[in-house]
Short mmCIF file of C-alpha atoms in Angstrom, two decimals:
data_model
loop_
_atom_site.label_atom_id
_atom_site.label_comp_id
_atom_site.label_asym_id
_atom_site.label_seq_id
_atom_site.Cartn_x
_atom_site.Cartn_y
_atom_site.Cartn_z
CA MET A 196 18.98 -35.39 -10.58
CA PRO A 197 15.62 -36.96 -11.51
CA VAL A 198 14.94 -39.25 -14.40
CA TYR A 199 12.02 -38.41 -16.67
CA ILE A 200 9.18 -40.44 -18.14
CA ASP A 201 6.56 -39.54 -20.75
CA PRO A 202 3.01 -40.97 -20.95
CA PRO A 203 2.55 -44.52 -22.27
CA LEU A 204 1.41 -43.57 -25.77
CA TRP A 205 3.69 -45.66 -28.00
CA PRO A 206 1.99 -48.89 -29.22
CA ALA A 207 3.96 -52.11 -29.55
CA HIS A 208 3.58 -55.79 -28.68
CA GLY A 209 -0.08 -55.47 -27.69
CA THR A 210 0.43 -52.67 -25.15
CA HIS A 211 1.74 -49.08 -24.95
CA PHE A 212 5.15 -47.90 -23.81
CA SER A 213 6.66 -44.86 -22.11
CA HIS A 214 10.19 -43.56 -22.58
CA LEU A 215 12.44 -43.25 -19.53
CA VAL A 216 15.47 -40.93 -19.81
CA SER A 217 18.09 -39.21 -17.68
CA ASP A 218 19.34 -35.65 -17.99
CA THR A 219 22.64 -36.54 -16.31
CA SER A 220 24.12 -39.87 -17.38
CA TYR A 221 23.36 -43.32 -18.71
CA ASP A 222 24.73 -44.73 -15.44
CA GLU A 223 21.99 -42.92 -13.52
CA LEU A 224 19.40 -44.21 -15.97
CA HIS A 225 20.64 -47.81 -15.75
CA ALA A 226 20.67 -47.67 -11.95
CA PHE A 227 17.08 -46.38 -11.81
CA ALA A 228 15.86 -49.01 -14.28
CA GLU A 229 17.56 -51.75 -12.26
CA ARG A 230 15.85 -50.56 -9.05
CA LEU A 231 12.56 -50.50 -10.94
CA GLY A 232 13.14 -54.03 -12.21
CA VAL A 233 13.17 -53.08 -15.91
CA ALA A 234 15.39 -55.44 -17.88
CA ARG A 235 18.52 -54.07 -19.59
CA ARG A 236 17.26 -55.35 -22.94
CA ALA A 237 14.61 -52.58 -22.76
CA PHE A 238 17.37 -49.97 -23.15
CA ASP A 239 17.34 -48.47 -26.66
CA ARG A 240 20.57 -46.48 -27.02
CA ASP A 241 19.45 -43.41 -25.03
CA HIS A 242 16.21 -44.44 -23.26
CA TYR A 243 14.34 -47.34 -21.72
CA ASP A 244 11.02 -48.53 -23.12
CA VAL A 245 8.76 -48.97 -20.07
CA PRO A 246 5.44 -50.85 -20.51
CA GLU A 247 2.22 -49.12 -19.56
CA SER A 248 1.76 -51.46 -16.59
CA ARG A 249 4.96 -50.06 -14.98
CA TYR A 250 4.29 -46.35 -15.59
CA HIS A 251 2.78 -45.48 -12.17
CA GLU A 252 5.37 -47.64 -10.44
CA ALA A 253 8.11 -45.63 -12.15
CA VAL A 254 6.55 -42.32 -11.10
CA THR A 255 6.19 -43.56 -7.52
CA ALA A 256 9.86 -44.57 -7.56
CA GLY A 257 10.87 -41.01 -8.46
CA ALA A 258 10.59 -40.61 -12.24
CA LEU A 259 9.36 -37.13 -13.11
CA PRO A 260 6.33 -37.29 -15.46
CA VAL A 261 6.57 -35.00 -18.51
CA ASP A 262 4.95 -34.96 -21.93
CA GLY A 263 6.71 -36.26 -25.03
CA ARG A 264 7.97 -32.87 -26.19
CA GLN A 265 9.38 -32.01 -22.79
CA LEU A 266 11.13 -35.37 -22.61
CA THR A 267 12.74 -34.80 -26.00
CA ARG A 268 13.94 -31.35 -24.92
CA VAL A 269 15.42 -32.81 -21.72
CA LEU A 270 17.28 -35.46 -23.69
CA VAL A 271 18.60 -32.97 -26.25
CA ARG A 272 19.81 -30.53 -23.57
CA SER A 273 21.52 -33.34 -21.66
CA GLY A 274 23.71 -34.22 -24.65
CA LEU A 275 22.74 -37.89 -24.21
CA ARG A 276 20.39 -38.14 -27.17
CA VAL A 277 21.53 -40.56 -29.86
CA PRO A 278 20.69 -38.92 -33.20
CA ALA A 279 18.74 -40.72 -35.88
CA ARG A 280 21.88 -40.94 -38.05
CA ALA A 281 23.38 -43.30 -35.46
CA ARG A 282 20.30 -45.57 -35.61
CA PRO A 283 20.27 -47.60 -38.84
CA GLU A 284 16.65 -48.64 -38.36
CA ARG A 285 15.59 -45.01 -38.03
CA ILE A 286 17.65 -43.94 -41.01
CA ALA A 287 15.80 -46.53 -43.06
CA ARG A 288 12.47 -44.98 -42.05
CA VAL A 289 13.75 -41.50 -42.86
CA LEU A 290 14.89 -42.70 -46.28
CA LEU A 291 11.55 -44.35 -47.02
CA ARG A 292 9.71 -41.14 -46.08
CA ARG A 293 12.01 -39.18 -48.38
CA TRP A 294 11.34 -41.58 -51.24
CA ALA A 295 7.58 -41.55 -50.66
CA ALA A 296 7.50 -37.75 -50.65
CA ARG A 297 9.39 -37.54 -53.95
CA PHE A 298 8.22 -40.67 -55.79
CA PRO A 299 4.88 -41.67 -54.18
CA ALA A 300 3.80 -43.83 -57.14
CA HIS A 301 6.75 -46.23 -56.74
CA PRO A 302 6.90 -47.50 -53.11
CA ALA A 303 8.22 -50.95 -54.03
CA LEU A 304 11.28 -49.48 -55.77
CA GLY A 305 12.05 -47.31 -52.73
CA GLU A 306 11.80 -50.32 -50.43
CA GLU A 307 14.13 -52.32 -52.67
CA LEU A 308 16.73 -49.55 -52.67
CA VAL A 309 16.63 -49.13 -48.89
CA GLN A 310 17.07 -52.89 -48.49
CA ARG A 311 20.06 -52.82 -50.82
CA TRP A 312 21.65 -49.94 -48.92
CA SER A 313 21.04 -51.78 -45.62
CA GLU A 314 23.01 -54.92 -46.52
CA PRO A 315 25.03 -56.11 -43.51
CA HIS A 316 28.44 -56.02 -45.22
CA ARG A 317 28.21 -52.25 -45.69
CA HIS A 318 30.05 -50.28 -42.99
CA TYR A 319 30.45 -46.91 -44.69
CA HIS A 320 28.49 -47.28 -47.94
CA GLY A 321 25.24 -47.80 -46.05
CA PRO A 322 22.05 -45.90 -45.20
CA ALA A 323 23.86 -43.09 -43.37
CA HIS A 324 26.00 -42.39 -46.45
CA LEU A 325 22.93 -42.36 -48.70
CA LEU A 326 21.14 -39.93 -46.39
CA ALA A 327 24.23 -37.70 -46.22
CA VAL A 328 24.47 -37.62 -50.04
CA LEU A 329 20.76 -36.77 -50.40
CA GLU A 330 21.11 -33.98 -47.84
CA ALA A 331 24.22 -32.66 -49.60
CA VAL A 332 22.36 -32.71 -52.93
CA ASP A 333 19.59 -30.63 -51.34
CA LEU A 334 22.22 -28.20 -50.09
CA LEU A 335 24.18 -27.84 -53.32
CA ARG A 336 21.42 -27.98 -55.93
CA PRO A 337 19.98 -24.44 -55.50
CA GLY A 338 23.34 -22.79 -56.15
CA ALA A 339 24.16 -25.02 -59.10
CA GLY A 340 20.96 -24.20 -60.94
CA PRO A 341 19.70 -27.47 -62.50
CA GLY A 342 16.06 -27.27 -63.55
CA PRO A 343 13.18 -29.44 -62.24
CA GLY A 344 13.75 -32.28 -64.71
CA ALA A 345 17.48 -32.34 -64.04
CA GLY A 346 16.75 -32.21 -60.32
CA GLU A 347 14.69 -35.40 -60.52
CA ALA A 348 17.49 -37.23 -62.34
CA LEU A 349 19.98 -35.93 -59.77
CA VAL A 350 18.00 -37.25 -56.80
CA LEU A 351 17.47 -40.62 -58.46
CA ALA A 352 21.18 -40.84 -59.26
CA ALA A 353 21.97 -40.25 -55.59
CA TRP A 354 19.66 -43.13 -54.66
CA PHE A 355 21.22 -45.48 -57.21
CA HIS A 356 24.89 -44.44 -57.11
CA ASP A 357 26.00 -47.23 -54.73
CA ALA A 358 22.88 -49.39 -54.90
CA VAL A 359 25.17 -52.27 -55.88
CA TYR A 360 28.15 -52.49 -53.54
CA ARG A 361 30.32 -55.58 -53.24
CA GLY A 362 33.66 -53.86 -52.77
CA SER A 363 34.61 -54.29 -56.44
CA PRO A 364 35.69 -50.87 -57.78
CA GLY A 365 34.49 -50.34 -61.33
CA ALA A 366 32.10 -53.28 -61.35
CA ASP A 367 30.01 -51.79 -58.53
CA GLU A 368 29.52 -48.50 -60.35
CA ARG A 369 28.68 -50.13 -63.67
CA GLU A 370 26.21 -52.53 -62.08
CA SER A 371 24.60 -49.68 -60.13
CA ALA A 372 24.16 -47.72 -63.36
CA GLU A 373 22.67 -50.73 -65.12
CA LEU A 374 20.34 -51.34 -62.19
CA ALA A 375 19.15 -47.73 -62.40
CA ARG A 376 18.33 -48.02 -66.08
CA THR A 377 16.53 -51.35 -65.83
CA ARG A 378 14.58 -50.63 -62.63
CA LEU A 379 13.50 -47.13 -63.67
CA THR A 380 12.41 -48.30 -67.11
CA ALA A 381 10.48 -51.23 -65.65
CA ALA A 382 8.79 -48.87 -63.15
CA GLY A 383 7.52 -46.66 -65.98
CA PHE A 384 9.88 -43.70 -65.64
CA PRO A 385 10.54 -41.96 -68.98
CA GLU A 386 13.35 -43.51 -70.98
CA PRO A 387 15.33 -40.22 -71.28
CA LEU A 388 15.20 -39.84 -67.48
CA ALA A 389 16.42 -43.41 -66.94
CA ALA A 390 19.26 -42.83 -69.42
CA GLU A 391 20.31 -39.62 -67.64
CA VAL A 392 20.33 -41.33 -64.25
CA GLU A 393 22.48 -44.10 -65.73
CA ARG A 394 24.89 -41.49 -67.13
CA LEU A 395 25.15 -39.69 -63.78
CA VAL A 396 25.82 -42.88 -61.84
CA LEU A 397 28.59 -43.79 -64.27
CA LEU A 398 30.31 -40.48 -63.44
CA THR A 399 31.13 -41.95 -60.02
CA LEU A 400 33.31 -44.52 -61.79
CA GLY A 401 36.19 -42.06 -62.15
CA HIS A 402 34.73 -39.14 -60.21
CA ARG A 403 35.39 -36.79 -63.11
CA VAL A 404 32.79 -34.56 -64.73
CA PRO A 405 32.84 -32.68 -68.06
CA ASP A 406 33.00 -28.89 -67.97
CA GLY A 407 29.54 -27.38 -67.79
CA ASP A 408 27.88 -30.51 -66.36
CA THR A 409 26.39 -28.82 -63.30
CA VAL A 410 24.15 -31.77 -62.45
CA GLY A 411 27.07 -34.18 -62.47
CA ALA A 412 29.14 -31.72 -60.43
CA VAL A 413 26.49 -31.62 -57.69
CA LEU A 414 26.28 -35.42 -57.53
CA LEU A 415 30.04 -35.93 -57.28
CA ASP A 416 30.49 -33.12 -54.73
CA ALA A 417 27.69 -34.58 -52.62
CA ASP A 418 29.30 -38.02 -52.78
CA LEU A 419 32.64 -36.57 -51.59
CA SER A 420 31.20 -34.27 -48.92
CA VAL A 421 32.42 -36.65 -46.19
CA LEU A 422 35.98 -35.61 -47.03
CA GLY A 423 35.21 -32.25 -45.43
CA ALA A 424 33.87 -33.72 -42.17
CA ASP A 425 35.28 -32.85 -38.76
CA PRO A 426 38.18 -35.07 -37.60
CA ALA A 427 35.89 -37.49 -35.72
CA GLY A 428 33.52 -37.80 -38.67
CA TYR A 429 36.36 -38.35 -41.10
CA ALA A 430 37.95 -40.95 -38.82
CA ALA A 431 34.62 -42.83 -38.69
CA TYR A 432 34.42 -42.72 -42.50
CA ALA A 433 37.97 -44.03 -42.92
CA ALA A 434 37.36 -46.77 -40.37
CA GLY A 435 34.16 -47.80 -42.16
CA VAL A 436 35.95 -48.09 -45.49
CA ARG A 437 38.69 -50.18 -43.89
CA LYS A 438 36.09 -52.57 -42.44
CA GLU A 439 34.58 -53.03 -45.89
CA TYR A 440 38.01 -54.17 -47.09
CA ALA A 441 38.95 -56.14 -43.99
CA HIS A 442 39.86 -59.09 -46.22
CA VAL A 443 42.69 -57.06 -47.82
CA PRO A 444 46.03 -57.18 -45.94
CA GLY A 445 47.11 -53.89 -44.35
CA PRO A 446 50.01 -52.90 -46.64
CA ALA A 447 48.06 -53.81 -49.79
CA PHE A 448 45.03 -51.84 -48.61
CA ALA A 449 47.23 -48.87 -47.72
CA ARG A 450 48.84 -48.83 -51.17
CA ALA A 451 45.51 -49.10 -53.00
CA ARG A 452 43.82 -46.41 -50.92
CA LEU A 453 46.87 -44.18 -51.24
CA ARG A 454 46.43 -44.17 -55.01
CA VAL A 455 42.79 -43.10 -54.63
CA LEU A 456 43.43 -40.36 -52.07
CA GLU A 457 46.52 -38.97 -53.79
CA ASP A 458 44.52 -38.69 -57.00
CA LEU A 459 41.78 -36.78 -55.16
CA LEU A 460 44.25 -34.48 -53.40
CA GLY A 461 45.95 -33.72 -56.70
CA ARG A 462 42.75 -32.41 -58.27
CA HIS A 463 42.35 -28.66 -58.50
CA PRO A 464 39.72 -28.03 -57.50
CA LEU A 465 38.67 -31.09 -55.54
CA PHE A 466 35.06 -29.87 -55.42
CA ARG A 467 33.38 -28.51 -58.54
CA THR A 468 30.65 -26.30 -57.05
CA ALA A 469 31.39 -23.06 -55.25
CA GLU A 470 29.23 -23.99 -52.26
CA ALA A 471 31.03 -27.32 -51.77
CA ARG A 472 34.43 -25.62 -52.00
CA ARG A 473 33.37 -23.09 -49.39
CA ARG A 474 31.86 -25.62 -47.00
CA TRP A 475 34.23 -28.57 -47.27
CA GLY A 476 37.33 -27.59 -49.25
CA PRO A 477 39.88 -26.62 -46.55
CA ALA A 478 38.86 -29.42 -44.17
CA ALA A 479 38.98 -31.96 -47.00
CA VAL A 480 42.57 -31.04 -47.84
CA ARG A 481 43.60 -31.39 -44.18
CA ASN A 482 41.81 -34.72 -43.82
CA LEU A 483 43.27 -36.14 -47.01
CA GLU A 484 46.81 -35.04 -46.14
CA ALA A 485 46.52 -36.59 -42.68
CA GLU A 486 45.21 -39.93 -43.94
CA ILE A 487 47.74 -40.04 -46.74
CA GLY A 488 50.48 -39.61 -44.15
CA ARG A 489 49.10 -42.49 -42.07
CA LEU A 490 48.76 -44.72 -45.12
CA ARG A 491 52.33 -44.06 -46.24
CA LEU A 492 53.53 -45.24 -42.87
CA ALA A 493 51.33 -48.34 -43.09
CA ALA A 494 52.52 -49.04 -46.62
CA GLY A 495 56.16 -48.51 -45.69
CA GLU A 496 56.51 -45.64 -48.15
CA PRO A 497 58.52 -42.50 -47.40
CA SER A 498 56.68 -39.20 -47.42
CA PRO A 499 57.67 -37.04 -50.41
CA GLY A 500 58.97 -33.52 -50.05
CA PRO A 501 56.99 -30.39 -50.87
CA PRO A 502 55.56 -30.29 -54.41
CA ALA A 503 57.11 -27.85 -56.84
CA GLY A 504 55.93 -24.31 -56.23
CA ALA A 505 54.51 -25.00 -52.76
CA ASP A 506 54.95 -22.40 -50.03
CA VAL A 507 57.32 -23.74 -47.35
CA LEU A 508 57.42 -22.22 -43.86
CA THR A 509 60.56 -22.57 -41.75
CA ILE A 510 59.59 -23.31 -38.16
CA THR A 511 60.87 -24.89 -34.96
CA ALA A 512 59.24 -27.14 -32.37
CA VAL A 513 59.92 -28.75 -29.01
CA CYS A 514 59.04 -32.21 -27.68
CA LEU A 515 58.19 -32.09 -23.98
CA ARG A 516 57.41 -35.46 -22.34
CA ASP A 517 56.43 -36.53 -18.84
CA ASP A 518 57.62 -39.59 -16.92
CA ASP A 519 54.99 -41.74 -18.64
CA GLY A 520 56.43 -40.77 -22.00
CA ALA A 521 53.35 -38.77 -23.03
CA LEU A 522 54.07 -35.91 -25.41
CA LEU A 523 52.72 -32.40 -24.85
CA THR A 524 50.63 -31.21 -27.83
CA VAL A 525 48.76 -27.93 -28.25
CA ARG A 526 45.77 -26.73 -30.26
CA LYS A 527 45.64 -23.12 -31.37
CA ARG A 528 42.48 -21.06 -31.08
CA GLY A 529 40.15 -21.49 -34.06
CA THR A 530 41.88 -24.65 -35.32
CA GLU A 531 41.25 -28.41 -35.00
CA ARG A 532 44.71 -29.99 -35.20
CA TYR A 533 47.08 -30.72 -32.31
CA MET A 534 50.76 -29.98 -32.83
CA LEU A 535 54.00 -29.45 -30.96
CA VAL A 536 54.88 -26.33 -29.02
CA GLY A 537 56.73 -24.08 -31.46
CA GLY A 538 56.36 -21.69 -34.36
CA LYS A 539 58.04 -19.49 -36.94
CA LEU A 540 61.49 -18.03 -36.51
CA ASP A 541 61.93 -14.29 -36.16
CA PRO A 542 64.35 -12.63 -38.65
CA GLY A 543 67.91 -13.57 -37.75
CA GLU A 544 66.79 -15.96 -35.01
CA SER A 545 68.23 -19.45 -34.69
CA ALA A 546 65.97 -22.49 -34.49
CA ALA A 547 67.10 -23.16 -30.91
CA ALA A 548 66.46 -19.57 -29.78
CA ALA A 549 63.03 -19.64 -31.41
CA ALA A 550 62.24 -22.92 -29.64
CA VAL A 551 63.07 -21.39 -26.25
CA ARG A 552 61.01 -18.28 -26.99
CA GLU A 553 57.98 -20.16 -28.33
CA THR A 554 57.95 -22.52 -25.34
CA ALA A 555 57.77 -19.59 -22.94
CA GLU A 556 55.15 -17.74 -25.00
CA GLU A 557 52.84 -20.70 -25.62
CA VAL A 558 52.98 -22.77 -22.42
CA GLY A 559 54.91 -20.66 -19.90
CA LEU A 560 57.92 -22.97 -19.51
CA ARG A 561 61.46 -21.56 -19.27
CA LEU A 562 64.18 -23.40 -21.15
CA ASP A 563 67.82 -22.77 -21.96
CA THR A 564 69.24 -23.58 -25.37
CA ALA A 565 71.71 -25.90 -23.64
CA GLN A 566 68.76 -28.09 -22.61
CA LEU A 567 67.68 -28.68 -26.21
CA GLN A 568 68.61 -31.89 -27.97
CA PRO A 569 68.05 -32.06 -31.75
CA LEU A 570 65.65 -34.77 -32.94
CA GLY A 571 65.73 -33.95 -36.64
CA VAL A 572 64.60 -31.66 -39.44
CA PHE A 573 61.34 -32.80 -41.04
CA GLU A 574 59.07 -31.65 -43.86
CA ALA A 575 55.30 -32.19 -43.94
CA PRO A 576 52.08 -30.48 -45.04
CA ALA A 577 51.10 -27.62 -42.71
CA ALA A 578 48.34 -28.56 -40.26
CA ASN A 579 46.15 -25.50 -40.68
CA GLU A 580 47.16 -23.90 -44.00
CA ALA A 581 46.00 -25.73 -47.12
CA GLY A 582 48.62 -26.00 -49.87
CA THR A 583 51.46 -25.01 -47.52
CA TRP A 584 54.29 -27.15 -46.14
CA VAL A 585 56.53 -26.73 -43.12
CA ARG A 586 60.25 -27.45 -42.73
CA CYS A 587 60.66 -27.92 -39.00
CA THR A 588 63.71 -28.28 -36.77
CA VAL A 589 62.53 -30.40 -33.84
CA PHE A 590 64.19 -30.55 -30.43
CA THR A 591 63.57 -32.57 -27.30
CA ALA A 592 63.77 -30.87 -23.90
CA PRO A 593 63.05 -31.67 -20.25
CA LEU A 594 59.69 -30.74 -18.78
CA THR A 595 60.75 -27.92 -16.44
CA GLY A 596 57.38 -27.00 -14.95
CA ARG A 597 53.65 -27.21 -15.26
CA PRO A 598 52.54 -26.07 -18.75
CA VAL A 599 49.58 -23.72 -19.13
CA PRO A 600 47.90 -22.53 -22.36
CA LEU A 601 48.96 -18.97 -23.17
CA ALA A 602 48.69 -16.54 -26.10
CA GLU A 603 46.87 -18.23 -29.03
CA ILE A 604 46.94 -21.70 -27.42
CA GLU A 605 43.43 -22.85 -26.52
CA GLU A 606 44.03 -26.40 -25.34
CA LEU A 607 46.78 -28.74 -24.18
CA ARG A 608 46.68 -32.51 -24.64
CA TRP A 609 49.10 -35.23 -23.60
CA GLN A 610 49.60 -37.74 -26.38
CA PRO A 611 50.89 -41.27 -25.60
CA VAL A 612 53.83 -42.14 -27.84
CA ASP A 613 55.49 -45.35 -26.69
CA GLY A 614 54.00 -48.43 -28.35
CA GLU A 615 51.47 -46.44 -30.36
CA SER A 616 51.03 -47.66 -33.94
CA SER A 617 50.26 -45.12 -36.63
CA ALA A 618 46.76 -46.58 -36.99
CA ALA A 619 46.06 -46.00 -33.29
CA LEU A 620 46.99 -42.32 -33.31
CA PRO A 621 44.18 -39.74 -33.21
CA ALA A 622 43.04 -38.36 -36.55
CA ASP A 623 43.43 -34.76 -35.37
CA LEU A 624 47.24 -34.78 -35.06
CA ALA A 625 49.25 -32.51 -37.37
CA PRO A 626 50.93 -34.38 -40.26
CA LEU A 627 54.42 -33.47 -38.95
CA LEU A 628 53.63 -35.18 -35.64
CA ARG A 629 52.06 -38.27 -37.12
CA GLU A 630 54.41 -38.89 -40.03
CA HIS A 631 57.76 -37.88 -38.56
CA VAL A 632 58.03 -36.79 -34.94
CA ILE A 633 56.19 -39.62 -33.18
CA PRO A 634 57.95 -42.33 -35.24
CA ALA A 635 61.30 -40.63 -34.50
CA LEU A 636 60.53 -40.44 -30.78
CA SER A 637 59.51 -44.10 -30.76
CA ARG A 638 62.89 -45.07 -32.22
CA ALA A 639 65.02 -42.76 -30.06
CA PRO A 640 66.17 -43.59 -26.50
CA ARG A 641 64.55 -41.35 -23.90
CA THR A 642 65.95 -39.91 -20.72
CA PRO A 643 63.40 -39.54 -17.91
CA GLY A 644 62.10 -36.04 -17.33
CA SER A 645 60.46 -34.34 -14.42
CA ARG A 646 56.76 -34.62 -13.89
CA PRO A 647 55.51 -31.41 -12.27
CA GLY A 648 51.93 -32.11 -13.36
CA ARG A 649 49.87 -32.21 -16.51
CA ALA A 650 46.67 -30.44 -15.60
CA ALA A 651 46.34 -26.79 -16.43
CA SER A 652 43.54 -24.29 -16.36
CA GLY A 653 41.71 -24.56 -19.66
CA ALA A 654 43.70 -27.63 -20.67
CA ALA A 655 42.42 -31.04 -21.62
CA ARG A 656 43.17 -33.63 -18.96
CA SER A 657 42.41 -36.71 -21.01
CA ARG A 658 45.08 -38.54 -22.98
#
């Protein structure tokens, strides 16, 4: 496939530059640039910057000339484009444009805030988080109904809410609120507006809002919107927070973060605005439950049983492993979490009989109850039903054939088990798997099984 180049229209360093991209792979792009003699340092995440003097040479070498819009469309369609959110320097420009559009008379204050948010020790609480909160405020504000004056205070509170961030809970929020009051007053903003921004920022101290405070509700929901991210987005958020507290030993960090997350999960509702509950509520519960399970393992704490009044489903599941020790997991259609083969018991059915039936229905493998070996009975939050727990009888069994996704199963994935720490496990595993089954398998002796093959039509091949 060809690589593409747009005209040299982008000024820098006393000349103009073109952008060179591939619609296939970065490897193809790197190989072309190497043949052209363009240094690797000219690669900027998803494209090469090619000086005007090399443009015709690139076209002669096979680059397809297109205009800037066509090149952008090629890059977007290829799936290789790195979005602005992944480019801190671009996020800073986006933030400055946002500030200038809203508060054009105060450019110096906007620049100071962007510099504060761009401090190098910030891994999660940085420019991308600020932009996400501002975007969430824009999304939630129309439904919440604050007026124009309240809207201005809300946006300013979003800008200031983590403007001071040293990793000192309590002190950071108070200093951010004080900074808002002093900077806004010095810049000539009305005193009542500065006081309201200070009040809103202080709400992030305990993340609690009085009844009827719609402006505060929007700010806090926007700040917590990351809890409802997809599994990859949530994993990146959790990893960023851990980096910010890299100086704290693992068990101590796990215990401290557990207290925060368990408090959030225990709030009903977690989000205050209807739009936030609709958009992020169910995913937030799943994400919090999964991370809480991982943290309990890291902290050496046992997982508690179901809370009083919780719905508890009685189910069964089967562990099927290949000769490498990888565990077969499945993802049901319309869901995000990977779990074991298995399901609910029919009336009057034993756990072993249900395990045999579910294995045949979901992955097409025939087992006999005599082949099942009990691993244990475990309780954990349900993977795909918020507020529900499962009590699961888990068996191990030999891999008797090549599994294929059937019925409601959309994808198969082989999950390494041996030697995997809880922190290394994917974020999209069901709590039962992460908190109980994989640790139990790691402790238990294993008899080798057959290895008829992993790949299946419609199944994921990667581990």
